[in-house]
CSV table of C-alpha atoms in Angstrom, one decimal:
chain,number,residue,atom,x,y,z
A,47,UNK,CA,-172.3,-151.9,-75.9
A,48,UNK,CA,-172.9,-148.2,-74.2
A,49,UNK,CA,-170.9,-146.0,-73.2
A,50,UNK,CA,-168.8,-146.3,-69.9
A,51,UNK,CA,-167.5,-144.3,-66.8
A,52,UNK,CA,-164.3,-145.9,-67.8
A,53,UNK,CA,-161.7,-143.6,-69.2
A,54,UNK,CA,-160.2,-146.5,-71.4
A,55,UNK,CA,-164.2,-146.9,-73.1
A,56,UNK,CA,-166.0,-143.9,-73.0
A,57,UNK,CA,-167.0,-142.9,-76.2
A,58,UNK,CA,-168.4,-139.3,-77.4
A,59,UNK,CA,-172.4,-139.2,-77.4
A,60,UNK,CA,-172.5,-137.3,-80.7
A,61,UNK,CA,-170.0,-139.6,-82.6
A,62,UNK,CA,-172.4,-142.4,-81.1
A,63,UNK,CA,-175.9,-140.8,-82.3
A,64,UNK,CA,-174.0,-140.1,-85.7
A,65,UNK,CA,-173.2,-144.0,-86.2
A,66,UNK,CA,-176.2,-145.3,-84.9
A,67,UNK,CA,-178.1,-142.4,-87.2
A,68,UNK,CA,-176.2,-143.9,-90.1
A,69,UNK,CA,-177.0,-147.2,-89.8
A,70,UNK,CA,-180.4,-147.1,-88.7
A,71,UNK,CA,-181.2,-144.9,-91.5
A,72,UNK,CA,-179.6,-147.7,-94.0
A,73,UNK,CA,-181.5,-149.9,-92.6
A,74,UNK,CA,-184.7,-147.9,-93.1
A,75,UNK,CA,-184.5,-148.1,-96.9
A,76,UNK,CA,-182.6,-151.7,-97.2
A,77,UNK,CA,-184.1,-154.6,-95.3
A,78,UNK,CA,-182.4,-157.4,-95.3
A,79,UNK,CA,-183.1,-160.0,-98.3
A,80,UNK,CA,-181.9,-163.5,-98.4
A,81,UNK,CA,-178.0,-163.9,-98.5
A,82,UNK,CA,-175.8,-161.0,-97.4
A,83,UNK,CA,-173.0,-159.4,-99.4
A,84,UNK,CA,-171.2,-156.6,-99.5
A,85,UNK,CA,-172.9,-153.4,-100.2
A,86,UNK,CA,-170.3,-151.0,-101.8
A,87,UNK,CA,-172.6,-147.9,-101.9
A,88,UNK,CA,-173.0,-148.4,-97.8
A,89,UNK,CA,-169.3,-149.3,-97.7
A,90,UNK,CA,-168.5,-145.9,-100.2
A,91,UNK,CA,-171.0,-143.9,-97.1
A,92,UNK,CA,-168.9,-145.4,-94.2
A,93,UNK,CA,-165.7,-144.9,-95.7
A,94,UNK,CA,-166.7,-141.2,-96.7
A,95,UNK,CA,-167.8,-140.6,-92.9
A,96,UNK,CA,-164.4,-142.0,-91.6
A,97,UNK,CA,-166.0,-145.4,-90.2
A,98,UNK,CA,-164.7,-147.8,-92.6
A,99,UNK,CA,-161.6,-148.0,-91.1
A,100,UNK,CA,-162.2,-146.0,-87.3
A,101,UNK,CA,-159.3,-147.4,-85.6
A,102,UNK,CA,-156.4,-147.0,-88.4
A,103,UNK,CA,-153.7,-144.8,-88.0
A,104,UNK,CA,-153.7,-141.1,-89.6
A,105,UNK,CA,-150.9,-141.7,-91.3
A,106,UNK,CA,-152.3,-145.2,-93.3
A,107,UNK,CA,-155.4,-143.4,-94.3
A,108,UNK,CA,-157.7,-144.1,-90.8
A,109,UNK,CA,-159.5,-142.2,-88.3
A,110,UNK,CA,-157.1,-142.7,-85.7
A,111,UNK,CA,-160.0,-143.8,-83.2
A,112,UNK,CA,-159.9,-146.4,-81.0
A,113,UNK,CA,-161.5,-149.8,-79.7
A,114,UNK,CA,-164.2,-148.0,-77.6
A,115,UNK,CA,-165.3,-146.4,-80.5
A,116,UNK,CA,-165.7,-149.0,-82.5
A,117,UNK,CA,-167.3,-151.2,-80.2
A,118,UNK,CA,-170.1,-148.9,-80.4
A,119,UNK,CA,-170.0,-148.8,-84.6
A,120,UNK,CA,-170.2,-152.2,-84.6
A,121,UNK,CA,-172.8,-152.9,-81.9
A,122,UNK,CA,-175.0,-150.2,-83.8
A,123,UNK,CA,-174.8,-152.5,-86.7
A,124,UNK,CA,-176.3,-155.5,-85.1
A,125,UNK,CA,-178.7,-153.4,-83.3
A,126,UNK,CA,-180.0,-152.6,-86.3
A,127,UNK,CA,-179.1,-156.0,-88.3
A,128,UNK,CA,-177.2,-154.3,-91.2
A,129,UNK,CA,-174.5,-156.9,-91.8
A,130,UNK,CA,-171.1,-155.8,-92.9
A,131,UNK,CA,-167.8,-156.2,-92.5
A,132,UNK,CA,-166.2,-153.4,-90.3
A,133,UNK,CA,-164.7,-155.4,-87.4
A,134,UNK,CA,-162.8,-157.8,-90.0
A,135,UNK,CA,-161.8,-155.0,-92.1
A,136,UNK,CA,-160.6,-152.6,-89.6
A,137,UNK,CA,-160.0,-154.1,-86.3
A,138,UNK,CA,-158.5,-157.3,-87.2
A,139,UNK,CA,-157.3,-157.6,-91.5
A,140,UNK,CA,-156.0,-153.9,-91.5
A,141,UNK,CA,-154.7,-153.8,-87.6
A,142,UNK,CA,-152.4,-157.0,-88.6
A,143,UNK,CA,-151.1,-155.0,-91.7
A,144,UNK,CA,-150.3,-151.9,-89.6
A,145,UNK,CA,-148.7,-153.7,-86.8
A,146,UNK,CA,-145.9,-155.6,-89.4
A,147,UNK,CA,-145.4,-152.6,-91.5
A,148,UNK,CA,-147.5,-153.2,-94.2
A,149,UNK,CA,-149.2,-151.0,-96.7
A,150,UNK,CA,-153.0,-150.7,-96.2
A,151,UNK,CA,-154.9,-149.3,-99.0
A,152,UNK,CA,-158.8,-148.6,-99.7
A,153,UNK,CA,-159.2,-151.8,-100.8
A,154,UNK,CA,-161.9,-153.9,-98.6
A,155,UNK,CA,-159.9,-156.7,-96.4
A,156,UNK,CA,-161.1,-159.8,-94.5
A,157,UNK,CA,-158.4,-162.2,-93.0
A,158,UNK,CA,-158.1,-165.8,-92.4
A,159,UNK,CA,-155.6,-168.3,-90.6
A,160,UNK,CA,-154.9,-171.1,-92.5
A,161,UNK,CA,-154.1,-174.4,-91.0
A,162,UNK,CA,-151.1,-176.7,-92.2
A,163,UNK,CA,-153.0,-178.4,-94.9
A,164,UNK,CA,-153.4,-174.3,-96.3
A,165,UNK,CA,-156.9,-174.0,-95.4
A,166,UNK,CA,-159.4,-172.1,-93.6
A,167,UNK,CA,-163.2,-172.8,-93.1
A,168,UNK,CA,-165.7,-170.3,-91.9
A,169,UNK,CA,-163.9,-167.2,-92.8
A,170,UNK,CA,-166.1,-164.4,-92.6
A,171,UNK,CA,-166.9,-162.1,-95.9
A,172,UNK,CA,-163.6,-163.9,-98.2
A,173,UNK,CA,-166.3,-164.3,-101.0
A,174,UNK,CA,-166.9,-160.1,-101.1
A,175,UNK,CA,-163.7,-159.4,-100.1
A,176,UNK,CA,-161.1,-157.7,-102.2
A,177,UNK,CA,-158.0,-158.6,-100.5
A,178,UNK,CA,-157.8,-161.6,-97.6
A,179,UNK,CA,-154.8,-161.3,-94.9
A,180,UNK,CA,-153.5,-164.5,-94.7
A,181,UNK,CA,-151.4,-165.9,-91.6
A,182,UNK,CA,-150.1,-169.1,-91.8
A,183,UNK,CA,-147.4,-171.0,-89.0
A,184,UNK,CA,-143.8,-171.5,-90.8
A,185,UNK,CA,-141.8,-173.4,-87.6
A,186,UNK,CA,-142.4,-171.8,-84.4
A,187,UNK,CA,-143.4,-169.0,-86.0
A,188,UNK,CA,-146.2,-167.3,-88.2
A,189,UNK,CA,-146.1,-165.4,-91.4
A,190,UNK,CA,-148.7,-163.1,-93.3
A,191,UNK,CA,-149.2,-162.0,-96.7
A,192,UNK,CA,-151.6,-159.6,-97.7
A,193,UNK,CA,-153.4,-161.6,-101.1
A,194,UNK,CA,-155.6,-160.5,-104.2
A,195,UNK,CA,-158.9,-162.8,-103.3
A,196,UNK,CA,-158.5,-164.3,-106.9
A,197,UNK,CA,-155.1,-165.4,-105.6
A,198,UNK,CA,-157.2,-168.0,-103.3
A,199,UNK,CA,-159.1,-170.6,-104.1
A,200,UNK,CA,-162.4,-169.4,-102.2
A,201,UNK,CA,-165.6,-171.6,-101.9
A,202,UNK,CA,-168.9,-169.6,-100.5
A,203,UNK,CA,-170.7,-169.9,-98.0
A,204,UNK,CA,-173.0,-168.9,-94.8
A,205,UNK,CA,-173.6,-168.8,-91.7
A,206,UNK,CA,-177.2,-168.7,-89.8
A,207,UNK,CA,-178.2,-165.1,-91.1
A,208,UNK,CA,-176.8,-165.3,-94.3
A,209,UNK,CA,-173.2,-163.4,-93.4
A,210,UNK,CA,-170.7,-164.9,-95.7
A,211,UNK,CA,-168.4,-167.8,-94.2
A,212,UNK,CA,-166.4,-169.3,-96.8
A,213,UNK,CA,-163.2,-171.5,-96.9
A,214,UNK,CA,-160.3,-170.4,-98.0
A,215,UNK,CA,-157.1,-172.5,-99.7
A,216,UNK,CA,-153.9,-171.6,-101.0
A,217,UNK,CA,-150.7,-173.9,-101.8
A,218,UNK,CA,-148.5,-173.0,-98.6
A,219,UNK,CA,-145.3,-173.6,-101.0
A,220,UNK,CA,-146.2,-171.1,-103.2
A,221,UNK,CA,-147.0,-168.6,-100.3
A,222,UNK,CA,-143.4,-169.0,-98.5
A,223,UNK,CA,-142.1,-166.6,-100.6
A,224,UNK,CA,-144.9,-164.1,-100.3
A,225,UNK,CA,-145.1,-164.0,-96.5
A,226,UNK,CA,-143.4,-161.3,-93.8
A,227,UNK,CA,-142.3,-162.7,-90.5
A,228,UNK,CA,-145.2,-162.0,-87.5
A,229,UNK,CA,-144.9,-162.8,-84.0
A,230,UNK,CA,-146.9,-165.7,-82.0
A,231,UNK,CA,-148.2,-163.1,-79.9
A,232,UNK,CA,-149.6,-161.0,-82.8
A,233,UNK,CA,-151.1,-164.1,-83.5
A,234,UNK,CA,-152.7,-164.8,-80.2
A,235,UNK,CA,-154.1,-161.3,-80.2
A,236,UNK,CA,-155.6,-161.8,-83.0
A,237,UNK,CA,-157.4,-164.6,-81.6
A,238,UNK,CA,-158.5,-162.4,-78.9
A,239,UNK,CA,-159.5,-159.8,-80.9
A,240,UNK,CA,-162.1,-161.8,-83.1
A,241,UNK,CA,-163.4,-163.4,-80.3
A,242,UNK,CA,-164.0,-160.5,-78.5
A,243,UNK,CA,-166.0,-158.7,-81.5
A,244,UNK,CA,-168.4,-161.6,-81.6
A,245,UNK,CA,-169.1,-161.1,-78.2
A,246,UNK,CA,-169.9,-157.4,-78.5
A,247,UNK,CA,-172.0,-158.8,-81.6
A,248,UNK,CA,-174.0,-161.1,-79.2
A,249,UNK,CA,-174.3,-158.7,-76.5
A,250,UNK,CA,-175.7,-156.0,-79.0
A,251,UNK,CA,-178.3,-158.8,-80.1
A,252,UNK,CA,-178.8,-159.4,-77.2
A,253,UNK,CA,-179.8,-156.6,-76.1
A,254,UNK,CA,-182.1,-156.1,-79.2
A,255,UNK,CA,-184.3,-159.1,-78.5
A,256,UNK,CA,-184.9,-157.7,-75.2
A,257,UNK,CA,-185.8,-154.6,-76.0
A,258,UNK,CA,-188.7,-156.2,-78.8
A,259,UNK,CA,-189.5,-158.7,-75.7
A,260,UNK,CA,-190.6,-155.9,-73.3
A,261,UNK,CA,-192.4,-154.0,-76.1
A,262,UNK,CA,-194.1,-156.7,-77.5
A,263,UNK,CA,-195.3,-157.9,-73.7
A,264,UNK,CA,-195.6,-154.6,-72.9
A,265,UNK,CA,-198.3,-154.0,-75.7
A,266,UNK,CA,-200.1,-157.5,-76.7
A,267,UNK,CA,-203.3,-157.7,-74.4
A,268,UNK,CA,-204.6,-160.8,-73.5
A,269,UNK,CA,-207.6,-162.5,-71.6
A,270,UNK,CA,-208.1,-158.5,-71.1
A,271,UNK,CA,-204.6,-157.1,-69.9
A,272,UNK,CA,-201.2,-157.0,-71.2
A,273,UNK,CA,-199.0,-160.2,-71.4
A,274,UNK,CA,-196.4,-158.1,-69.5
A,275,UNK,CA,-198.7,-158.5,-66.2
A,276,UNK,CA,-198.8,-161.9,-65.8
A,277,UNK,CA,-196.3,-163.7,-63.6
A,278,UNK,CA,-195.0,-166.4,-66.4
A,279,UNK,CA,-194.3,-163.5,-68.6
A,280,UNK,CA,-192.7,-161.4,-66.1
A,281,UNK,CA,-189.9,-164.4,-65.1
A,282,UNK,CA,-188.9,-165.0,-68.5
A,283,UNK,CA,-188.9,-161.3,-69.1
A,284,UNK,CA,-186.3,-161.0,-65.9
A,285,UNK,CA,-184.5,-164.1,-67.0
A,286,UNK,CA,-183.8,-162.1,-70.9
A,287,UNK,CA,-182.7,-158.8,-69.0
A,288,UNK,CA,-180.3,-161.0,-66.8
A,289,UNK,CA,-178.6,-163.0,-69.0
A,290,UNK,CA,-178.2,-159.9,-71.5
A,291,UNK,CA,-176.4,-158.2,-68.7
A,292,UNK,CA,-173.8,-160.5,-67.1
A,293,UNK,CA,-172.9,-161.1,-71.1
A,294,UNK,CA,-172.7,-157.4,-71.6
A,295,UNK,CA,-170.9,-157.1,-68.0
A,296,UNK,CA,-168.5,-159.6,-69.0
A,297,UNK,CA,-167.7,-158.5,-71.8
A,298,UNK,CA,-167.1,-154.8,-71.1
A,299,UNK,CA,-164.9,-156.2,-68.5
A,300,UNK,CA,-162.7,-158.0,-70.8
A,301,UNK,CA,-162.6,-154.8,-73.1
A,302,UNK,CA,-161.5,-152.5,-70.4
A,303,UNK,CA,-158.4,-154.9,-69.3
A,304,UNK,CA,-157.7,-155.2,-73.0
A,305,UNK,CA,-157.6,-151.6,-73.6
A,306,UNK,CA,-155.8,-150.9,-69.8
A,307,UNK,CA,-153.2,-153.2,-70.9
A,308,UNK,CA,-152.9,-152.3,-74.6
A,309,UNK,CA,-154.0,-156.3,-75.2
A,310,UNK,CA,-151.3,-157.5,-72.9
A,311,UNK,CA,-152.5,-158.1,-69.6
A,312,UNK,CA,-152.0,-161.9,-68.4
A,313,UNK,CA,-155.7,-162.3,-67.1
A,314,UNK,CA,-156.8,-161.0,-70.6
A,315,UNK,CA,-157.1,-164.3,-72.1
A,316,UNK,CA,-159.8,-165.7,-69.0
A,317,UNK,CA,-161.3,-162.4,-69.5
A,318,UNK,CA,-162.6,-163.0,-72.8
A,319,UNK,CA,-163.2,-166.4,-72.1
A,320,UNK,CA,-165.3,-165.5,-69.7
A,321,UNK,CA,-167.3,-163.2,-71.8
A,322,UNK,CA,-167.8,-165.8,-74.6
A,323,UNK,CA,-169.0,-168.6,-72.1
A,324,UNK,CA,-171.4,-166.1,-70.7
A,325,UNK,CA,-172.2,-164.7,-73.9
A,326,UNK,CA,-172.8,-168.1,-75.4
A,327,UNK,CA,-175.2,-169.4,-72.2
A,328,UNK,CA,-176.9,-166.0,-72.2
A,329,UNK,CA,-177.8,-166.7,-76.3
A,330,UNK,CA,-179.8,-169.6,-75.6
A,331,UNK,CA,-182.1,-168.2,-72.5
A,332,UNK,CA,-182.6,-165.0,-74.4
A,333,UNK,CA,-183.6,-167.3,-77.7
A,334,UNK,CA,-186.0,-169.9,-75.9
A,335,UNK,CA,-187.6,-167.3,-73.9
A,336,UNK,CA,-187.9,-163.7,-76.2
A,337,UNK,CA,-189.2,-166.4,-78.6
A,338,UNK,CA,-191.5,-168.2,-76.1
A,339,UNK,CA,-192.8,-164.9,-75.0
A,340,UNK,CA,-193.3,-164.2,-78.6
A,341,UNK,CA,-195.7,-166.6,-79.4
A,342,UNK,CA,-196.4,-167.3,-82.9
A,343,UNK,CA,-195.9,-163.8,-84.2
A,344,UNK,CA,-192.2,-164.5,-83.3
A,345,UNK,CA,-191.9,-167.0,-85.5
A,346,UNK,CA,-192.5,-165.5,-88.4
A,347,UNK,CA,-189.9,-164.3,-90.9
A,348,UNK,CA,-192.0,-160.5,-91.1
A,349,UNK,CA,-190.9,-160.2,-87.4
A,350,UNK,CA,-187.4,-158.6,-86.8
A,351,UNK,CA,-186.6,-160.6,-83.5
A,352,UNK,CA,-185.2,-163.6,-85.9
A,353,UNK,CA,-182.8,-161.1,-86.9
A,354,UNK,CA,-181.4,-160.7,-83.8
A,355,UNK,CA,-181.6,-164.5,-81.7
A,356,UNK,CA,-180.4,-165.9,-85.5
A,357,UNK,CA,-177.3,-163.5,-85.3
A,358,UNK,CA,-176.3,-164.4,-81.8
A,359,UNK,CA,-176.9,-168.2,-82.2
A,360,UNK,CA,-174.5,-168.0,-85.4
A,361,UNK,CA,-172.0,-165.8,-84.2
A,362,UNK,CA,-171.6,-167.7,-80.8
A,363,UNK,CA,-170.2,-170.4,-82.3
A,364,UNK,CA,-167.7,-168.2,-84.3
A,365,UNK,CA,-164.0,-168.2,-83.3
A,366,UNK,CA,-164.3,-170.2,-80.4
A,367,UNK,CA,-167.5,-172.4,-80.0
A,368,UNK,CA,-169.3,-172.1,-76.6
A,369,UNK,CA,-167.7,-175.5,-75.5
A,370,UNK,CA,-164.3,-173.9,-76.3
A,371,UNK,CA,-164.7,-171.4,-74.2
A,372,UNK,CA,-165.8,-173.2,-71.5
A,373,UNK,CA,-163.2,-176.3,-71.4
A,374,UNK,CA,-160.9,-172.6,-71.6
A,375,UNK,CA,-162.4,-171.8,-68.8
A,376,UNK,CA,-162.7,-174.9,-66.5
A,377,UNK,CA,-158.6,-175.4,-67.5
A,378,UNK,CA,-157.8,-172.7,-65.9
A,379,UNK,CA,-159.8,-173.0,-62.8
A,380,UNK,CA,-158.4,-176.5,-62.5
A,381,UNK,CA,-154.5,-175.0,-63.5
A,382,UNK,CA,-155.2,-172.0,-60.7
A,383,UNK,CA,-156.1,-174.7,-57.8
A,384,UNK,CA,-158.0,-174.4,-54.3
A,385,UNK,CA,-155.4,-171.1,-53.7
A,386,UNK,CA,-155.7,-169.5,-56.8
A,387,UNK,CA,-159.1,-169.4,-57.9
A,388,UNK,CA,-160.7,-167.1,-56.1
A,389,UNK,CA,-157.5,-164.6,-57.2
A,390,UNK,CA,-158.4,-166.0,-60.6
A,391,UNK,CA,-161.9,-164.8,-60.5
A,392,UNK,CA,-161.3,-161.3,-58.7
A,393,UNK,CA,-158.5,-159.7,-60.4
């Protein structure tokens, strides 16, 4: 993301160089290896400079910051493809414990809905996780329990760049007595929420890969000039930058209404569809061409562009595949009708 003319997003410049500076430093001395865990001495760093948990309440121990802000943290992270948890820990795990009254402590958090069977699959970071907010549905309703990991029965895994996605299971019986009362709607903003930091994710990427594309184009000579001069180049080029920016576009739409509306606003739901389907589409021109344009060297794992096509193909499919979103999105053109859709589109 960047910074906006929009009161609801715009962020200070020196609280963005500061983040960015952070991580890009981190990043400097620790490329990434193999399978990703958590790194407590980057975690210690962030949680020292107030970025661990950005958007928490003063009075739980946070910075008192807001989404804006931490759109930008957590965009400088995949710019720079150091892979940690900060959305899970702070923006959702820690946000559902604030909003029910719960304690939050320094321990490191992740969180998981479980379905009726008491399990969860692809939950991000469980396996390095300290604690794992857990939301199960008891009725009409949902509760939440805030667990030890070795309460859980958690089995590792990955996804595409190595993040951990692991399952989760715990005897729902057992839980009952555990769990606090949470409203549907905290639920559904939840939802929302995740969805919404993959997108920022992808668009982050996004922009990444385009930014290696151009330099890469701009610099390789061939046949006596560079490959950004010849006409085949040039569309596929235009086609990244495009793509990269109705996803970013879309998505900082959907923020702004989310923030506007304090995560309330009835369109708010189409909104982030919106910015997943486009974010989604946009992940496979961006792949096929920054790749294509490429040529071998992009291939290779030396090259840093994997890092950032891998990262939006595996977190496109993340809360909400790309078909998801776009049967989401094609219900409610065909719910809104002939008279409503252009209403639909425009508000």
């Amino acid at each position: 993301m960047t910074t906006s003319t929009d009161p609801n997003v715009t962020v200070d410049t020196d609280l963005v160089e500061m983040m960015d500076g952070v991580l890009a430093a981190y990043r400097d001395t620790h490329p990434p290896v193999g399978a990703v865990f958590h790194d407590s001495e980057l975690w210690s760093q962030l949680d020292e400079l107030g970025l661990a948990r950005l958007t928490g309440s003063p009075e739980s121990g946070g910075s008192g910051a807001g989404w804006a802000e931490s759109a930008e943290l957590i965009s400088a992270a995949a710019r720079h493809a150091v892979r940690v948890p900060l959305a899970e820990h702070d923006l959702l795990a820690c946000w559902v414990l604030e909003s029910v009254g719960l304690p939050v402590d320094d321990a490191v958090r992740t969180v998981c809905l479980l379905n009726e069977s008491g399990t969860a699959t692809g939950v991000p970071w469980a396996v390095s996780a300290q604690r794992v907010v857990t939301i199960w549905a008891d009725g009409e309703g949902h509760r939440v329990a805030d667990l030890d990991a070795d309460a859980l029965r958690i089995t590792a895994g990955c996804n595409a760049i190595g993040e951990p996605r692991d399952t989760v299971a715990a005897d729902l019986t057992a839980l009952a007595a555990q769990g606090f009362g949470v409203s549907n709607t905290l639920v559904a903003q939840l939802r929302l929420k995740a969805a919404l930091v993959r997108s920022i994710q992808i668009c982050a990427a996004l922009d990444s890969a385009l930014d290696l594309t151009i330099e890469h184009t701009s610099s390789r000579v061939q046949f006596g000039r560079s490959l950004s001069k010849f006409q085949a180049v040039q569309h596929m080029v235009a086609d990244i930058a495009a793509e990269a920016a109705l996803a970013r576009a879309a998505t900082e739409a959907a923020l702004t209404v989310a923030l506007a509306s304090d995560w309330a606003a009835d369109n708010l739901p189409f909104l982030v569809a919106v910015a997943r389907s486009c974010a989604g589409h946009a992940t496979s021109v961006v792949s096929r061409n920054a790749h294509q344009a490429h040529g071998a060297i992009g291939t290779t794992i030396e090259h840093r562009l994997h890092e950032y096509t891998r990262a939006a193909l595996g977190w496109r499919s993340e809360y909400g595949s790309v078909r998801h979103w776009d049967e989401v999105l094609t219900r409610a053109a065909l719910n809104a009708g002939a008279s409503g859709l252009w209403p639909l589109i425009a508000d």
